[in-house]
């Protein structure tokens, strides 16, 4: 789980602004540019360099991939660098790596390779380790990036694309929730959904960032356990998408994967309108995000506040409300959600076919000219 010793200095120099290449284990990469950052993490676009002197016999990193579809024809990948300052952060990165090795699903971002390197800390460089995680690259950005761009242009996803993006997220979560034991992602939100636009098809949606993923089912049997969970959630689960039981956890309760279902419902709202259904509280005088979430107080955009966007079917609003119920025990499980969304997709398909048939009949009868 480390870099080849010959590459340590080159790796550090490359991501710190030097001209040398990056080595992850026995594979060599050229840093093209930085494409993102957050907290103590930085994401770079890198291109693999393969030759007989690379230490890998010219075979390349792709020989390690479980799924050959993850091979980049042009050799480009995304590399996440994490600056680790203490043992708790080190254990979190190791846990993210462990969890990533549990799954293989087209709607969950796979970890292709990784390295953790000990470094000597200094006052200017207080971290003790650096982690390098290699992933497939998706340059169309996150759902959050796309939502901001579309909002600035007063554009919105079609109902069909909303359902198809959402359906893919459901498929990825179902895979996590079906592990033994079931895992919760714990930070489902637009910023953790990668989109890839495809001509003539709905966007490909991939759930990423498994740093907060943990076994989903927990028995809380004391006030101290409840407070401990709340504290963990405050540090690891994004507030606008955090389930009520993670804000105000009872002393006697069972937590399960339906914390993700709450976040999923908020994300469906965000696919339509660009934000969590509770973020409005942050902009109100005396508003409380926690109070809005705990009470399940959704504020639906009017045509004016939605920027003149499309009017989504009421069934989608009801769908969000079904998932975003403050009482976790009455929220649906992911398999129930998939059954429901598949019915909505089928119904929408039939409606679209009917509309096309009606238009064709109008054209064929000559009534279009009369209109």
Short mmCIF file of C-alpha atoms in Angstrom, two decimals:
data_model
loop_
_atom_site.label_atom_id
_atom_site.label_comp_id
_atom_site.label_asym_id
_atom_site.label_seq_id
_atom_site.Cartn_x
_atom_site.Cartn_y
_atom_site.Cartn_z
CA UNK A 1 0.00 0.00 0.00
CA UNK A 2 2.92 2.33 -0.73
CA UNK A 3 4.83 3.93 -3.57
CA UNK A 4 7.98 2.47 -5.01
CA UNK A 5 10.87 4.09 -3.13
CA UNK A 6 12.45 5.36 -6.33
CA UNK A 7 9.33 7.38 -7.02
CA UNK A 8 8.71 9.08 -3.66
CA UNK A 9 10.67 12.25 -4.32
CA UNK A 10 9.37 12.51 -7.87
CA UNK A 11 5.80 12.07 -6.67
CA UNK A 12 6.07 14.78 -4.05
CA UNK A 13 7.81 17.21 -6.42
CA UNK A 14 5.25 16.68 -9.17
CA UNK A 15 2.17 17.45 -7.10
CA UNK A 16 3.95 20.30 -5.33
CA UNK A 17 4.66 22.14 -8.53
CA UNK A 18 7.82 20.42 -9.77
CA UNK A 19 8.32 19.01 -13.24
CA UNK A 20 8.91 15.37 -12.25
CA UNK A 21 6.37 12.63 -12.87
CA UNK A 22 4.18 10.87 -10.33
CA UNK A 23 4.71 7.24 -9.39
CA UNK A 24 1.94 5.22 -7.74
CA UNK A 25 3.47 1.90 -6.81
CA UNK A 26 5.17 0.74 -10.04
CA UNK A 27 3.19 2.95 -12.39
CA UNK A 28 4.23 6.35 -13.68
CA UNK A 29 1.94 9.30 -14.42
CA UNK A 30 2.33 12.82 -15.71
CA UNK A 31 0.34 15.48 -13.86
CA UNK A 32 -1.64 17.39 -16.50
CA UNK A 33 -3.50 19.86 -14.27
CA UNK A 34 -5.47 20.25 -11.06
CA UNK A 35 -9.20 19.69 -11.56
CA UNK A 36 -10.57 20.03 -8.02
CA UNK A 37 -9.93 20.44 -4.32
CA UNK A 38 -11.69 20.32 -0.99
CA UNK A 39 -10.52 20.31 2.60
CA UNK A 40 -7.19 18.50 2.69
CA UNK A 41 -7.72 16.87 -0.71
CA UNK A 42 -6.64 17.82 -4.21
CA UNK A 43 -7.68 16.15 -7.47
CA UNK A 44 -5.43 16.08 -10.52
CA UNK A 45 -5.86 14.97 -14.10
CA UNK A 46 -2.96 12.61 -14.79
CA UNK A 47 -1.79 10.69 -17.85
CA UNK A 48 -0.07 7.34 -17.58
CA UNK A 49 3.41 7.05 -19.07
CA UNK A 50 4.26 3.54 -20.20
CA UNK A 51 7.74 2.48 -21.28
CA UNK A 52 10.26 -0.20 -20.47
CA UNK A 53 11.94 2.06 -17.90
CA UNK A 54 8.76 2.66 -15.86
CA UNK A 55 9.41 -0.28 -13.55
CA UNK A 56 6.23 -2.05 -14.66
CA UNK A 57 7.66 -3.75 -17.71
CA UNK A 58 5.55 -1.51 -19.93
CA UNK A 59 2.33 -3.28 -18.88
CA UNK A 60 0.74 -0.31 -17.15
CA UNK A 61 -1.67 0.16 -14.29
CA UNK A 62 -4.56 -1.39 -16.24
CA UNK A 63 -3.22 -4.87 -15.48
CA UNK A 64 -4.51 -4.33 -11.92
CA UNK A 65 -8.08 -3.48 -12.94
CA UNK A 66 -10.81 -5.97 -12.10
CA UNK A 67 -13.02 -4.46 -14.82
CA UNK A 68 -11.26 -3.82 -18.12
CA UNK A 69 -13.90 -1.22 -19.05
CA UNK A 70 -12.10 1.12 -16.66
CA UNK A 71 -9.06 1.26 -18.94
CA UNK A 72 -8.67 4.76 -20.37
CA UNK A 73 -7.77 4.54 -24.06
CA UNK A 74 -5.85 7.82 -23.84
CA UNK A 75 -4.23 6.85 -20.52
CA UNK A 76 -5.83 9.67 -18.50
CA UNK A 77 -7.14 9.21 -14.97
CA UNK A 78 -8.10 11.27 -11.93
CA UNK A 79 -5.68 11.20 -8.99
CA UNK A 80 -6.80 12.33 -5.56
CA UNK A 81 -4.10 13.47 -3.16
CA UNK A 82 -5.01 13.57 0.55
CA UNK A 83 -2.86 15.33 3.15
CA UNK A 84 -3.15 13.30 6.36
CA UNK A 85 -2.37 15.14 9.60
CA UNK A 86 -3.18 12.58 12.31
CA UNK A 87 -3.98 8.94 12.97
CA UNK A 88 -7.75 9.50 12.83
CA UNK A 89 -7.45 10.88 9.28
CA UNK A 90 -5.13 8.04 8.34
CA UNK A 91 -7.65 5.47 9.54
CA UNK A 92 -10.42 7.24 7.61
CA UNK A 93 -8.45 7.02 4.35
CA UNK A 94 -7.65 3.37 4.99
CA UNK A 95 -11.35 2.73 5.64
CA UNK A 96 -12.30 4.49 2.38
CA UNK A 97 -9.87 2.21 0.53
CA UNK A 98 -11.25 -0.87 2.30
CA UNK A 99 -14.86 0.03 1.53
CA UNK A 100 -14.03 0.80 -2.11
CA UNK A 101 -12.68 -2.73 -2.45
CA UNK A 102 -16.03 -4.18 -1.32
CA UNK A 103 -18.03 -3.17 -4.36
CA UNK A 104 -18.05 -3.25 -8.14
CA UNK A 105 -20.94 -1.47 -9.83
CA UNK A 106 -21.26 0.79 -12.91
CA UNK A 107 -22.88 3.58 -10.86
CA UNK A 108 -20.26 3.56 -8.07
CA UNK A 109 -16.86 5.15 -8.74
CA UNK A 110 -14.19 2.43 -8.56
CA UNK A 111 -10.83 2.87 -6.88
CA UNK A 112 -8.27 1.69 -9.44
CA UNK A 113 -5.06 1.94 -7.42
CA UNK A 114 -3.76 3.62 -4.29
CA UNK A 115 -0.66 4.44 -2.27
CA UNK A 116 -0.13 5.83 1.25
CA UNK A 117 3.25 7.40 1.92
CA UNK A 118 4.71 8.47 5.30
CA UNK A 119 6.32 11.92 5.20
CA UNK A 120 8.35 13.88 7.69
CA UNK A 121 6.23 16.69 9.12
CA UNK A 122 7.50 20.27 9.46
CA UNK A 123 5.89 23.49 10.77
CA UNK A 124 5.16 24.43 7.14
CA UNK A 125 4.08 20.88 6.26
CA UNK A 126 2.27 19.48 9.33
CA UNK A 127 0.90 16.34 7.70
CA UNK A 128 2.37 12.91 8.48
CA UNK A 129 1.19 10.93 5.45
CA UNK A 130 0.07 11.54 1.89
CA UNK A 131 -2.45 9.29 0.18
CA UNK A 132 -2.81 8.95 -3.58
CA UNK A 133 -6.00 7.42 -4.94
CA UNK A 134 -6.46 6.69 -8.65
CA UNK A 135 -9.90 6.77 -10.29
CA UNK A 136 -11.46 6.88 -13.77
CA UNK A 137 -11.78 10.48 -14.92
CA UNK A 138 -15.12 12.17 -15.61
CA UNK A 139 -14.49 15.69 -16.89
CA UNK A 140 -18.14 16.77 -17.22
CA UNK A 141 -18.12 17.53 -13.49
CA UNK A 142 -20.51 16.80 -10.68
CA UNK A 143 -24.27 17.15 -10.55
CA UNK A 144 -23.64 20.23 -8.41
CA UNK A 145 -21.36 21.76 -11.08
CA UNK A 146 -23.92 21.04 -13.78
CA UNK A 147 -26.80 22.42 -11.68
CA UNK A 148 -24.96 25.72 -11.15
CA UNK A 149 -24.17 26.05 -14.85
CA UNK A 150 -27.71 25.19 -15.88
CA UNK A 151 -29.21 27.58 -13.34
CA UNK A 152 -27.11 30.46 -14.70
CA UNK A 153 -28.52 29.68 -18.16
CA UNK A 154 -32.06 29.12 -16.83
CA UNK A 155 -31.91 25.52 -18.03
CA UNK A 156 -33.33 22.45 -16.31
CA UNK A 157 -33.19 18.71 -16.74
CA UNK A 158 -36.15 17.17 -18.54
CA UNK A 159 -38.44 14.94 -16.50
CA UNK A 160 -37.02 11.95 -18.35
CA UNK A 161 -33.42 12.88 -17.50
CA UNK A 162 -34.37 13.57 -13.87
CA UNK A 163 -35.78 10.06 -13.56
CA UNK A 164 -32.89 8.40 -15.41
CA UNK A 165 -30.21 10.13 -13.33
CA UNK A 166 -32.09 9.30 -10.16
CA UNK A 167 -32.60 5.67 -11.23
CA UNK A 168 -28.85 5.22 -11.66
CA UNK A 169 -28.18 6.60 -8.17
CA UNK A 170 -30.75 4.17 -6.80
CA UNK A 171 -28.96 1.29 -8.53
CA UNK A 172 -25.62 2.26 -6.98
CA UNK A 173 -27.12 2.65 -3.51
CA UNK A 174 -28.98 -0.65 -3.80
CA UNK A 175 -25.63 -2.34 -4.37
CA UNK A 176 -24.19 -0.75 -1.21
CA UNK A 177 -27.31 -1.50 0.83
CA UNK A 178 -27.21 -5.13 -0.34
CA UNK A 179 -23.71 -5.84 0.96
CA UNK A 180 -23.36 -8.14 3.96
CA UNK A 181 -23.50 -6.25 6.25
CA UNK A 182 -25.35 -3.41 4.46
CA UNK A 183 -23.36 -0.21 4.02
CA UNK A 184 -24.65 3.36 3.96
CA UNK A 185 -22.86 5.94 1.83
CA UNK A 186 -23.71 8.62 4.42
CA UNK A 187 -23.01 11.60 2.16
CA UNK A 188 -25.30 11.34 -0.86
CA UNK A 189 -25.49 14.83 -2.38
CA UNK A 190 -25.09 16.54 -5.79
CA UNK A 191 -21.42 17.26 -5.10
CA UNK A 192 -20.76 13.51 -4.83
CA UNK A 193 -22.47 12.59 -8.09
CA UNK A 194 -20.39 12.62 -11.28
CA UNK A 195 -22.20 13.17 -14.57
CA UNK A 196 -21.00 12.21 -18.04
CA UNK A 197 -23.06 13.59 -20.92
CA UNK A 198 -23.84 11.13 -23.70
CA UNK A 199 -25.21 12.03 -27.11
CA UNK A 200 -28.74 10.75 -27.58
CA UNK A 201 -28.82 9.24 -24.08
CA UNK A 202 -29.47 10.45 -20.53
CA UNK A 203 -26.34 11.49 -18.60
CA UNK A 204 -24.36 8.72 -16.92
CA UNK A 205 -24.53 9.20 -13.13
CA UNK A 206 -21.86 7.81 -10.80
CA UNK A 207 -21.83 8.10 -7.01
CA UNK A 208 -18.38 8.85 -5.58
CA UNK A 209 -16.52 9.64 -2.33
CA UNK A 210 -16.84 6.74 0.09
CA UNK A 211 -14.93 8.43 2.90
CA UNK A 212 -18.04 8.49 5.08
CA UNK A 213 -19.36 5.04 4.13
CA UNK A 214 -19.89 2.77 7.13
CA UNK A 215 -21.99 -0.28 8.07
CA UNK A 216 -25.52 1.09 7.91
CA UNK A 217 -27.12 -0.53 10.96
CA UNK A 218 -26.37 0.75 14.42
CA UNK A 219 -28.10 0.15 17.74
CA UNK A 220 -28.19 3.27 19.89
CA UNK A 221 -28.81 2.38 23.53
CA UNK A 222 -27.58 5.37 25.53
CA UNK A 223 -27.39 9.14 25.44
CA UNK A 224 -23.62 9.01 25.04
CA UNK A 225 -23.94 6.75 21.98
CA UNK A 226 -26.53 9.12 20.51
CA UNK A 227 -24.29 12.15 21.05
CA UNK A 228 -21.33 10.30 19.60
CA UNK A 229 -23.30 9.54 16.42
CA UNK A 230 -24.45 13.16 16.16
CA UNK A 231 -20.89 14.40 16.52
CA UNK A 232 -19.65 11.97 13.85
CA UNK A 233 -22.47 13.04 11.50
CA UNK A 234 -21.72 16.74 12.01
CA UNK A 235 -18.17 16.11 10.77
CA UNK A 236 -18.90 13.65 7.96
CA UNK A 237 -22.43 14.19 6.59
CA UNK A 238 -23.28 17.38 4.67
CA UNK A 239 -25.81 19.37 6.66
CA UNK A 240 -28.46 20.16 3.96
CA UNK A 241 -28.69 16.45 3.08
CA UNK A 242 -28.36 15.01 6.62
CA UNK A 243 -31.26 12.91 7.92
CA UNK A 244 -33.15 14.11 11.03
CA UNK A 245 -32.02 11.15 13.16
CA UNK A 246 -28.42 12.27 12.60
CA UNK A 247 -29.24 15.78 13.84
CA UNK A 248 -31.23 14.75 16.91
CA UNK A 249 -30.59 11.09 17.67
CA UNK A 250 -32.82 9.41 20.31
CA UNK A 251 -31.11 7.52 23.11
CA UNK A 252 -33.02 4.34 22.24
CA UNK A 253 -33.21 3.78 18.48
CA UNK A 254 -32.01 1.67 15.58
CA UNK A 255 -30.28 3.45 12.70
CA UNK A 256 -30.28 1.82 9.26
CA UNK A 257 -29.60 2.53 5.59
CA UNK A 258 -32.65 4.78 5.33
CA UNK A 259 -30.43 7.67 6.36
CA UNK A 260 -29.29 7.40 2.72
CA UNK A 261 -32.91 7.37 1.55
CA UNK A 262 -33.44 10.80 3.14
CA UNK A 263 -30.34 12.14 1.37
CA UNK A 264 -31.50 10.51 -1.86
CA UNK A 265 -34.85 12.29 -1.63
CA UNK A 266 -33.06 15.60 -1.08
CA UNK A 267 -30.85 14.84 -4.08
CA UNK A 268 -33.87 14.12 -6.29
CA UNK A 269 -35.18 17.56 -5.34
CA UNK A 270 -31.77 19.01 -6.22
CA UNK A 271 -31.73 17.30 -9.64
CA UNK A 272 -34.94 19.21 -10.39
CA UNK A 273 -34.29 22.53 -8.66
CA UNK A 274 -30.55 22.75 -7.97
CA UNK A 275 -30.45 22.61 -4.16
CA UNK A 276 -31.63 20.68 -1.12
CA UNK A 277 -35.33 21.17 -0.26
CA UNK A 278 -34.23 22.69 3.06
CA UNK A 279 -31.52 25.15 2.04
CA UNK A 280 -34.10 27.92 1.85
CA UNK A 281 -33.89 28.08 5.66
CA UNK A 282 -30.31 29.34 5.43
CA UNK A 283 -31.51 32.45 3.62
CA UNK A 284 -34.40 33.30 5.93
CA UNK A 285 -34.10 35.70 8.83
CA UNK A 286 -34.15 33.54 11.94
CA UNK A 287 -34.34 30.42 9.81
CA UNK A 288 -32.93 27.16 11.09
CA UNK A 289 -31.71 24.43 8.75
CA UNK A 290 -31.89 21.86 11.54
CA UNK A 291 -35.46 22.81 12.47
CA UNK A 292 -36.59 22.67 8.83
CA UNK A 293 -35.03 19.21 8.42
CA UNK A 294 -36.23 17.72 11.71
CA UNK A 295 -39.79 18.88 10.92
CA UNK A 296 -39.58 17.90 7.24
CA UNK A 297 -40.58 21.40 6.12
CA UNK A 298 -40.10 21.28 2.33
CA UNK A 299 -40.60 24.51 0.40
CA UNK A 300 -41.50 23.78 -3.21
CA UNK A 301 -40.40 26.39 -5.76
CA UNK A 302 -43.10 28.35 -7.48
CA UNK A 303 -42.84 28.93 -11.23
CA UNK A 304 -41.28 32.31 -10.47
CA UNK A 305 -38.68 31.10 -7.97
CA UNK A 306 -37.84 28.13 -10.19
CA UNK A 307 -36.70 30.58 -12.84
CA UNK A 308 -39.52 29.82 -15.21
CA UNK A 309 -38.33 26.22 -15.47
CA UNK A 310 -40.39 23.19 -16.43
CA UNK A 311 -43.31 22.13 -14.30
CA UNK A 312 -42.43 18.67 -13.09
CA UNK A 313 -45.21 16.10 -12.56
CA UNK A 314 -46.80 16.13 -9.13
CA UNK A 315 -45.81 12.46 -8.89
CA UNK A 316 -42.18 13.55 -8.59
CA UNK A 317 -43.03 15.91 -5.73
CA UNK A 318 -44.91 13.11 -3.99
CA UNK A 319 -41.93 10.85 -4.57
CA UNK A 320 -39.60 13.31 -2.78
CA UNK A 321 -42.04 13.66 0.12
CA UNK A 322 -42.23 9.86 0.42
CA UNK A 323 -38.48 9.62 0.94
CA UNK A 324 -38.07 12.77 3.02
CA UNK A 325 -40.14 11.74 6.03
CA UNK A 326 -38.72 12.78 9.42
CA UNK A 327 -39.61 9.42 10.99
CA UNK A 328 -37.07 6.98 9.59
CA UNK A 329 -39.21 3.88 10.21
CA UNK A 330 -41.85 5.01 7.70
CA UNK A 331 -39.36 5.86 4.95
CA UNK A 332 -39.15 3.36 2.10
CA UNK A 333 -36.19 1.07 1.54
CA UNK A 334 -34.16 1.36 -1.65
CA UNK A 335 -35.80 -1.64 -3.36
CA UNK A 336 -39.24 -0.03 -2.84
CA UNK A 337 -37.94 3.20 -4.36
CA UNK A 338 -36.60 1.37 -7.42
CA UNK A 339 -39.97 -0.34 -8.00
CA UNK A 340 -41.67 3.05 -7.83
CA UNK A 341 -39.22 4.92 -10.06
CA UNK A 342 -39.38 2.16 -12.68
CA UNK A 343 -43.16 2.57 -12.74
CA UNK A 344 -42.77 6.33 -13.22
CA UNK A 345 -40.28 5.80 -16.05
CA UNK A 346 -42.62 3.32 -17.75
CA UNK A 347 -45.57 5.66 -17.34
CA UNK A 348 -43.60 8.60 -18.75
CA UNK A 349 -42.50 6.49 -21.71
CA UNK A 350 -46.09 5.52 -22.46
CA UNK A 351 -47.26 9.14 -22.19
CA UNK A 352 -44.51 10.28 -24.57
CA UNK A 353 -45.41 7.54 -27.04
CA UNK A 354 -49.07 8.51 -26.82
CA UNK A 355 -48.25 12.17 -27.41
CA UNK A 356 -46.14 11.29 -30.46
CA UNK A 357 -48.96 9.10 -31.78
CA UNK A 358 -51.48 11.91 -31.33
CA UNK A 359 -49.23 14.37 -33.18
CA UNK A 360 -48.74 11.89 -36.01
CA UNK A 361 -52.49 11.33 -36.28
CA UNK A 362 -53.04 15.09 -36.40
CA UNK A 363 -50.45 15.49 -39.14
CA UNK A 364 -51.85 12.53 -41.10
CA UNK A 365 -55.39 13.86 -40.97
CA UNK A 366 -54.40 17.29 -42.17
CA UNK A 367 -55.70 18.92 -39.02
CA UNK A 368 -52.31 20.44 -38.32
CA UNK A 369 -52.70 22.71 -41.35
CA UNK A 370 -56.17 23.70 -40.21
CA UNK A 371 -54.83 24.58 -36.74
#
